[in-house]
Amino acid sequence: MSSYTRTSRKRPLSFYLLGGLTALFLVYVYAPMVCLYILSFQGPEGGMSFPMVGWSTHWFRTLFSGEGQGLGDVPNAFQRSIRLAACTAVLTLVISVTAGLAYRRRFPGSGLVFYAAIASMVLPGIFVGFGIALMFNLLGWQVSWFTSGIGAQLTWTLPFGLLIMFIVLGRFRSSYEEAAIDLGASASQRFRWVILPIILPGVIGIAMAGLTSSYEETARTSLNVGTGNTMPMEVMGLLNAASTPVLFAIGTLTTLISFSLIILSLVVMTHLARRRSMRTNA
Amino acid sequence: MTKSDLPAAKAPRRDARGISRRGLLKSGAAAAAASAFPAPMLWAQNIKDITITHLGQSYSTIPEIEAKANEELGFKVDMQTAPDPTTHVNRLLTQPKTIDVTDMPNTNLKYFTGRGVLMPVNVSDYKYWDKTLSLFVNGTYPDGTEASKQGMAPIKAQYWTDETAQDYSPTPTDHLVGVPLYFNADTLGIRPDLIGRPIESWAELLNPEFSGRVALQDGVSIGVADAAMALEATGEITYGDKGNMTREEIDKTIEVLTALKREGHFRSFWTNFDQSVQLMASGEVLLQSMWSPAVTEVRTRGIDCKYNGMKEGYRGWYIMMSAMNHLEGLQRDCAIEYMNWMNSGWAGAFISRQGFYNSVPENVMPFMSENEWGYWYDGKPASEDILNPYGKVMEKAGVSRDGGSIWERMGNIGIWNTVMDEDRYLVRRWQDFIAA
Amino acid sequence: MLSSQTSPSRAAIPPKLASVLQVTPMALVFLLLVIVPLGLIFVVSFLDYNFAQVFPELYLETWVDVLTSDLTLALYLKTFKFLVIVWVITAPLGFAIAYFLAFHLRSTWLRTLLVTAIAIPFWTSGPIRMVSWVPLLGREGVVNQALMGMGITDEPLGWLMYSEFAVLVAYVQMLTMPMIATALNSMAKIPPSVIQAAQDAGASEWQIVRDLIFPLVRPGLAIGTIIVTTAIMGDVVMVKFMGGSQVNTVGMSIITDLNAFMYPPAAAKSILLLVVVLSIVISLLRFADIRKELRS
């Protein structure tokens, strides 16, 4: 895809301009993040802003020991969030991919589902959350993380999943699939061997988006997870009770964990790509 | 979401529930014995599988207190932190059965009239009612004078009229809305190093000298109360009851505040503890309404921050612990036992070290050192360093508490945190103010 | 996962029915958890209320106020202002960065690394990410220190934080990413041979961008725009924190009502918001129908 610069020997001026712009953008995105990373190593007497009062790993230790001012239940909240995010991501993936495939054809109700997705993104989260909790209450059902909790999160992740599928399938060359049909491939064969490999990066994107937005969501989730806080709820609680760099320690750790996750998924993707190319070569 | 959809008014409580409870624990003396002596064998056996879920906000759901409760009571206590005040109330209203006890500011109680969500606590079930400060029992100070009733004074929602728990009684009955936990008198946080002169009146909050360097707490229940203190102090507006304004008073208040906002008088409206600390510690603001532990937090960073009383008085607030109406049998007994435990001294002392007062000071005293008691409750200079509950030095020896002793501070309440009768109108006008 | 798992013949299930079956799980989730609550919200907006209670009595004042008050007008003007400014910045910026990543970078490895770098900050919890602006933009923050250190200003600039400027800074930081992602995805699908052909025909880089790439990226940008629009129109967290609760937008106003447990006005405002955003999206789809793109 980067072929047309490859042919020219000299870099055009636009390369340097756009490269500079990208670099500036990265500085802009990371400036507060870097403050956060640095401040998480604040000394025990330091606060949530500069100057640094010594350097230490005090706030990481506070976080792991679970003792200290305003520090609730971070390890458990983290566990709950991960469990919730994993389930939500898998469901988002399956439901969005199937629904996205449906949109390759005209069908009755397609507009309805699409605009329901947009409505789901637009309605204020805490109102959707309140509505779901109220509905459960009216029906006499108990809210719990694996029913209303996952459900409430799906109202947030599915619209994104559907939009990503639109991007992934846009201009998907149906000639590939038609060729497969001509060769007598069954529907499941076509999905497995033709469609899936092409949309795979997008599918992983949906899973990642599902994971991230689930991990971040509070407005819809807070009334519907039942007992026990999720991570962002815990963080909001912390902000209400204390003002210590523990929060920044959480931020630094989150970055480290997400970085590892991304590296991991990249390794998996490279591995898959290699396997596929080996198979085609064979 | 109609009246009947939300956890609605239930029929009067069934008698059977009360009887089964009495059969087990009550019989007067046995209840007292349960805490004074090791609990009877039968009780200990039966309660070990019981879990009491306590929903609160991060200022009260403190892991150390949870651990201590689990150590001392034979049943499990599970503290849940609501991320914000709105979620807290919404959870109580939409899913009361997932919660056993809760603690909340008494300003929330307007949302619970006629809802049947909260369980009345019989005065005889609460062990320390006769030791509780008269401020809560009948709305008077220890010297017998009546405390301020501007705003949501504790006595306005301390008793249910009867056991159906539908409405509050202004005079004592046998049915408590909840057990008073802690309370305090709030005032302005001040940066004396940047102001350079004493601040003694709420009027200073509106002084053009500090334009762009003052902050209010966001929202109508506290922000407006603080603004009203200031507006009355400048003489700009005279209120009948600034804790319960009329529509005309609300209009006037919003008008003046809007003009100030347009001039850029307010730096920010803060919504959480952390923001208030940041604003003050960074010098963004010189003067703002603040909570006591937030002032302490600023001070532990080596930044000078005063919290002295104003001549017009303090803004008081009060937190109460209530049980939920679905409780039955042993679960109910344990919930009441837990509420009793909260005021038996240890937890009260823990909270007092953050700068709040407990409603049963008599019980707290044995759990604090003489130095601590003298500093926090009596307003005496500290004889040695004062530590916060986590062992960090927060005040050096020789310093005494801003504003003095408990009654010097609590005895001078100008207004209580409030939810006004005209709340609907106020919220609507507050929107105009923020949009201006 | 496709229509007919068992039968190898394509005719076993009519294509339309297959699509309907495929979309059913998503439709069910939306029906149960969005449409039904939306119905509740609609009903509530016509009812009388006080102190967290809603009474089953018709009360039209809420709608009269929402549809006729100066407040509503002010809220929408402020929110649209944010939307327009943010879109005007993020759309070209997202396009430019995506273009750089897609066509200028030669190493796939470097491209992946940069995309990852752009995405990582968004894995940190929203509230923490917001708090981290304070040490940067606050009165005693890094930027003010630097400006004063360089002698550009004499005293700290107050408007860097807790202001409309701060809200915009946070929006642009947050919402350029979806623009980059959607544009990049569309660009990745452009066959190199097409561009090669244009180059061989003597087209300049600018001509290729304008006449070849931009039209093909339009659906991607449309989706990015939908995400930006819904994010800003529905935002409460960023505007509240970065604006120091002094900036009122449509979303803020709904939250203020909900925080005071006044459900009917919040309901009416939510429904109006929904109508407005859906109209924006519908007109956007006239410009680039992303659904039509899928059908060959």
PDB file of C-alpha atoms in Angstrom, chain B residues 134 139-147 411:
ATOM      1  CA  SER B 134     -28.935  16.167  71.737  1.00  0.00           C
ATOM      2  CA  GLY B 139     -32.259  19.465  67.754  1.00  0.00           C
ATOM      3  CA  THR B 140     -30.705  21.353  70.661  1.00  0.00           C
ATOM      4  CA  TYR B 141     -27.157  22.105  71.761  1.00  0.00           C
ATOM      5  CA  PRO B 142     -25.836  20.683  75.038  1.00  0.00           C
ATOM      6  CA  ASP B 143     -26.699  23.970  76.781  1.00  0.00           C
ATOM      7  CA  GLY B 144     -30.327  23.565  75.754  1.00  0.00           C
ATOM      8  CA  THR B 145     -30.475  26.297  73.107  1.00  0.00           C
ATOM      9  CA  GLU B 146     -32.047  25.363  69.803  1.00  0.00           C
ATOM     10  CA  ALA B 147     -29.709  24.731  66.856  1.00  0.00           C
ATOM     11  CA  GLY B 411     -22.425  25.693  67.990  1.00  0.00           C
TER      12      GLY B 411
END
